[in-house]
Amino acid sequence: MKKLIALAMAAAMTASLAGCASSDVSGANTSSSGASSATEESSTTTTSSDGETIKIGVLTDRSSAAAATVSWAEAGAILALEEANEEGGLNGVPFELVYRDTASDSANVAQKATELVNEGCIAILGPKSDGEAPTGATWAEENKFPMVTPCTMNTRVTIENASKYMFSCGFVAWPIAKMNAKYAADQGYTSAFFIGNDGGASGDSRDFFYYELGDGFENLGSNQVSSNSTEFSTIISSVVGKDPDVIIGAVAGPNFVSLVNQGQQFGLWDICDYLGWYTCDSTNTQSLAEAGNYPYGKVHGVDLWPFWMDEIEGNAEFVQRYSEIGQEYFGQEILPSDMGYTWYVGIKAIVEAARTTPDDLSPEAMTNALSTVHFSTLYGGDLYFRDFDHVMAHAYYYVTAVEDTSGKWSIPIGDVYAVYEGDEMLPTKEEMEQYATENNYVFTDLSTQ
């Protein structure tokens, strides 16, 4: 029943994509494996006859251990750029992406962001990781320059590091926790064990999960590992012994692949399900599906990009163009990724904001434009940044990962359990204020700035 409601809502989200026009494009450097090279900075642009462009900065990661999947992210940014330029850019002047590599190190953020300002960028997409987000917000506030981060954000950062100049278009830990808690309650789960990485958003996704469910829900334990960890056998043995109803998961990429593979070996998925996010994201699922190790029907969570839903007008074309960008720029076919979608949305927000203030692209004008921008994508109508915390109100798809029996997709697709629109799952201003008070933080209402 909820699936039918979700499909009806999705069908109502209408938008059209411009066709792919031929252009002179200079793209990111790529290695033979398809991953972006960090040997030099690069830009992506459709070149006009006089060479003039409107530059958007991108803080990427091409040289850390987490860089293996950055092409999935950059492809989303390139797709938004190409769409904008096919629509005529800004009064005929094309947009350009200018990259700087932070290597996912917060110590590099200020220098690389300053370089992008000196390049003449009108705004910056980044930083990429939640570990860099506080530094990015501090830099944005000190330099009075607009920054849109696609990282998964923890609530403490949006309070302690709140800035008029910082905007978040990625996942946010509290609504993820709310949706996982609602699903757990609906399924009658009574106990959980948490496995996550050592990031702030990871801890938030655990703490708010239990907060939403209250004292009656049993917390059987928690383990947080480094983002580079690939050894889970000891943790899994402990979990199996405690027999929880569900794993609350906050791992992605190699973390997730290792956990799932080792969980299969130890029979973990025979006794419990997994709740998290990036549920059908190819960076999480492709290698597992190819090896026949994905636990279909046992993984549930939040997705932003329902790429499998061909009933959404324009979806198939959107997915195809994203994949083509993978071949064109990175020498590999890339399948849909929520990370790619958040980068797409971030660039689109900057472009649409610029279009509301075409005669003044100064940092202050762009900041004010981002504060009030409204736009739509195929997967959600009326996306915007909330006025009091500058967090984007997304459409969230809560799904169970299942096998595609049609043979079209080699990765898991989602059986949609519910669709949550905009503010429906994000914390209210009153909840944010209460959270700040309880934890001795200072809440800043950005709508008054």
Short mmCIF file of N, CA and C in Angstrom, two decimals, residues 303-369:
data_model
loop_
_atom_site.label_atom_id
_atom_site.label_comp_id
_atom_site.label_asym_id
_atom_site.label_seq_id
_atom_site.Cartn_x
_atom_site.Cartn_y
_atom_site.Cartn_z
N ASP A 303 17.44 6.36 0.63
CA ASP A 303 18.03 6.70 -0.66
C ASP A 303 17.50 8.06 -1.10
N LEU A 304 18.31 8.78 -1.87
CA LEU A 304 17.87 10.05 -2.47
C LEU A 304 17.59 9.91 -3.96
N TRP A 305 18.18 8.88 -4.59
CA TRP A 305 18.09 8.74 -6.05
C TRP A 305 17.43 7.40 -6.38
N PRO A 306 16.12 7.36 -6.63
CA PRO A 306 15.44 6.12 -6.99
C PRO A 306 15.62 5.81 -8.48
N PHE A 307 16.84 5.47 -8.86
CA PHE A 307 17.23 5.35 -10.27
C PHE A 307 16.46 4.27 -11.01
N TRP A 308 15.90 3.31 -10.32
CA TRP A 308 15.23 2.17 -10.93
C TRP A 308 13.79 2.49 -11.35
N MET A 309 13.26 3.64 -10.94
CA MET A 309 11.84 3.94 -11.15
C MET A 309 11.61 4.60 -12.51
N ASP A 310 11.48 3.79 -13.53
CA ASP A 310 11.30 4.31 -14.89
C ASP A 310 9.97 5.04 -15.06
N GLU A 311 9.04 4.84 -14.12
CA GLU A 311 7.76 5.56 -14.21
C GLU A 311 7.94 7.04 -13.92
N ILE A 312 9.07 7.45 -13.37
CA ILE A 312 9.37 8.87 -13.21
C ILE A 312 9.84 9.41 -14.55
N GLU A 313 9.15 10.37 -15.09
CA GLU A 313 9.45 10.88 -16.42
C GLU A 313 10.88 11.44 -16.48
N GLY A 314 11.63 10.98 -17.45
CA GLY A 314 13.00 11.45 -17.65
C GLY A 314 14.05 10.69 -16.87
N ASN A 315 13.63 9.76 -16.00
CA ASN A 315 14.58 9.07 -15.14
C ASN A 315 15.59 8.25 -15.94
N ALA A 316 15.12 7.47 -16.91
CA ALA A 316 16.00 6.60 -17.68
C ALA A 316 17.06 7.42 -18.42
N GLU A 317 16.65 8.56 -18.96
CA GLU A 317 17.60 9.42 -19.69
C GLU A 317 18.62 10.03 -18.73
N PHE A 318 18.18 10.40 -17.55
CA PHE A 318 19.06 10.99 -16.54
C PHE A 318 20.14 9.98 -16.12
N VAL A 319 19.71 8.76 -15.86
CA VAL A 319 20.64 7.70 -15.46
C VAL A 319 21.63 7.41 -16.57
N GLN A 320 21.14 7.36 -17.81
CA GLN A 320 22.01 7.07 -18.94
C GLN A 320 23.07 8.14 -19.12
N ARG A 321 22.68 9.39 -18.98
CA ARG A 321 23.66 10.48 -19.15
C ARG A 321 24.72 10.43 -18.05
N TYR A 322 24.31 10.13 -16.85
CA TYR A 322 25.27 9.99 -15.74
C TYR A 322 26.30 8.90 -16.06
N SER A 323 25.81 7.78 -16.57
CA SER A 323 26.70 6.67 -16.92
C SER A 323 27.64 7.07 -18.05
N GLU A 324 27.13 7.80 -19.04
CA GLU A 324 27.96 8.24 -20.16
C GLU A 324 29.08 9.18 -19.70
N ILE A 325 28.77 10.02 -18.71
CA ILE A 325 29.79 10.91 -18.17
C ILE A 325 30.92 10.10 -17.54
N GLY A 326 30.58 8.98 -16.91
CA GLY A 326 31.60 8.10 -16.36
C GLY A 326 32.57 7.64 -17.43
N GLN A 327 32.06 7.26 -18.59
CA GLN A 327 32.92 6.82 -19.70
C GLN A 327 33.71 7.99 -20.27
N GLU A 328 33.04 9.12 -20.44
CA GLU A 328 33.65 10.26 -21.12
C GLU A 328 34.77 10.88 -20.30
N TYR A 329 34.57 11.00 -19.01
CA TYR A 329 35.53 11.71 -18.17
C TYR A 329 36.46 10.80 -17.36
N PHE A 330 35.99 9.59 -17.04
CA PHE A 330 36.73 8.73 -16.13
C PHE A 330 37.08 7.37 -16.72
N GLY A 331 36.66 7.12 -17.96
CA GLY A 331 37.03 5.88 -18.62
C GLY A 331 36.39 4.65 -18.05
N GLN A 332 35.23 4.78 -17.42
CA GLN A 332 34.53 3.63 -16.86
C GLN A 332 33.04 3.92 -16.79
N GLU A 333 32.25 2.86 -16.87
CA GLU A 333 30.81 3.01 -16.67
C GLU A 333 30.54 3.10 -15.18
N ILE A 334 29.85 4.14 -14.77
CA ILE A 334 29.50 4.24 -13.35
C ILE A 334 27.97 4.12 -13.22
N LEU A 335 27.58 3.36 -12.24
CA LEU A 335 26.16 3.15 -11.98
C LEU A 335 25.68 4.18 -10.96
N PRO A 336 24.37 4.34 -10.80
CA PRO A 336 23.84 5.41 -9.94
C PRO A 336 24.36 5.38 -8.51
N SER A 337 24.55 6.58 -7.97
CA SER A 337 25.09 6.75 -6.62
C SER A 337 24.43 7.95 -5.96
N ASP A 338 23.98 7.79 -4.72
CA ASP A 338 23.43 8.91 -3.98
C ASP A 338 24.45 10.02 -3.82
N MET A 339 25.72 9.65 -3.68
CA MET A 339 26.77 10.66 -3.58
C MET A 339 26.81 11.51 -4.84
N GLY A 340 26.69 10.86 -6.01
CA GLY A 340 26.64 11.61 -7.26
C GLY A 340 25.44 12.54 -7.31
N TYR A 341 24.31 12.09 -6.78
CA TYR A 341 23.11 12.91 -6.79
C TYR A 341 23.26 14.13 -5.89
N THR A 342 23.88 13.98 -4.72
CA THR A 342 24.03 15.14 -3.84
C THR A 342 24.97 16.17 -4.46
N TRP A 343 26.00 15.73 -5.17
CA TRP A 343 26.88 16.67 -5.87
C TRP A 343 26.12 17.35 -7.02
N TYR A 344 25.28 16.60 -7.69
CA TYR A 344 24.43 17.16 -8.75
C TYR A 344 23.54 18.26 -8.17
N VAL A 345 22.89 17.96 -7.07
CA VAL A 345 21.98 18.92 -6.44
C VAL A 345 22.73 20.15 -5.94
N GLY A 346 23.93 19.95 -5.41
CA GLY A 346 24.71 21.08 -4.93
C GLY A 346 25.07 22.06 -6.02
N ILE A 347 25.54 21.53 -7.17
CA ILE A 347 25.85 22.41 -8.30
C ILE A 347 24.59 23.05 -8.85
N LYS A 348 23.52 22.30 -8.91
CA LYS A 348 22.26 22.84 -9.42
C LYS A 348 21.76 23.98 -8.53
N ALA A 349 21.92 23.84 -7.22
CA ALA A 349 21.51 24.90 -6.30
C ALA A 349 22.30 26.18 -6.56
N ILE A 350 23.61 26.05 -6.79
CA ILE A 350 24.46 27.21 -7.06
C ILE A 350 24.07 27.86 -8.38
N VAL A 351 23.83 27.04 -9.40
CA VAL A 351 23.43 27.56 -10.71
C VAL A 351 22.10 28.31 -10.61
N GLU A 352 21.12 27.68 -9.97
CA GLU A 352 19.79 28.30 -9.88
C GLU A 352 19.84 29.57 -9.03
N ALA A 353 20.68 29.58 -8.00
CA ALA A 353 20.83 30.80 -7.21
C ALA A 353 21.43 31.91 -8.05
N ALA A 354 22.45 31.59 -8.86
CA ALA A 354 23.07 32.60 -9.72
C ALA A 354 22.07 33.18 -10.70
N ARG A 355 21.14 32.36 -11.15
CA ARG A 355 20.15 32.83 -12.13
C ARG A 355 19.15 33.81 -11.51
N THR A 356 19.06 33.82 -10.18
CA THR A 356 18.16 34.78 -9.53
C THR A 356 18.84 36.12 -9.28
N THR A 357 20.16 36.18 -9.45
CA THR A 357 20.91 37.42 -9.23
C THR A 357 21.97 37.60 -10.31
N PRO A 358 21.58 37.57 -11.59
CA PRO A 358 22.56 37.54 -12.69
C PRO A 358 23.44 38.78 -12.78
N ASP A 359 22.96 39.90 -12.27
CA ASP A 359 23.74 41.13 -12.38
C ASP A 359 24.68 41.37 -11.20
N ASP A 360 24.60 40.50 -10.19
CA ASP A 360 25.47 40.65 -9.02
C ASP A 360 25.81 39.26 -8.49
N LEU A 361 26.98 38.78 -8.83
CA LEU A 361 27.42 37.46 -8.40
C LEU A 361 28.46 37.56 -7.27
N SER A 362 28.41 38.63 -6.53
CA SER A 362 29.31 38.81 -5.40
C SER A 362 29.02 37.77 -4.33
N PRO A 363 29.96 37.49 -3.44
CA PRO A 363 29.72 36.50 -2.38
C PRO A 363 28.45 36.77 -1.56
N GLU A 364 28.22 38.04 -1.22
CA GLU A 364 27.04 38.36 -0.42
C GLU A 364 25.76 38.12 -1.21
N ALA A 365 25.77 38.52 -2.49
CA ALA A 365 24.58 38.32 -3.32
C ALA A 365 24.30 36.83 -3.53
N MET A 366 25.35 36.04 -3.76
CA MET A 366 25.17 34.60 -3.95
C MET A 366 24.71 33.93 -2.66
N THR A 367 25.22 34.39 -1.52
CA THR A 367 24.78 33.84 -0.24
C THR A 367 23.29 34.10 -0.02
N ASN A 368 22.86 35.32 -0.30
CA ASN A 368 21.44 35.66 -0.15
C ASN A 368 20.59 34.87 -1.13
N ALA A 369 21.11 34.65 -2.35
CA ALA A 369 20.37 33.91 -3.36
C ALA A 369 20.23 32.44 -2.95
#
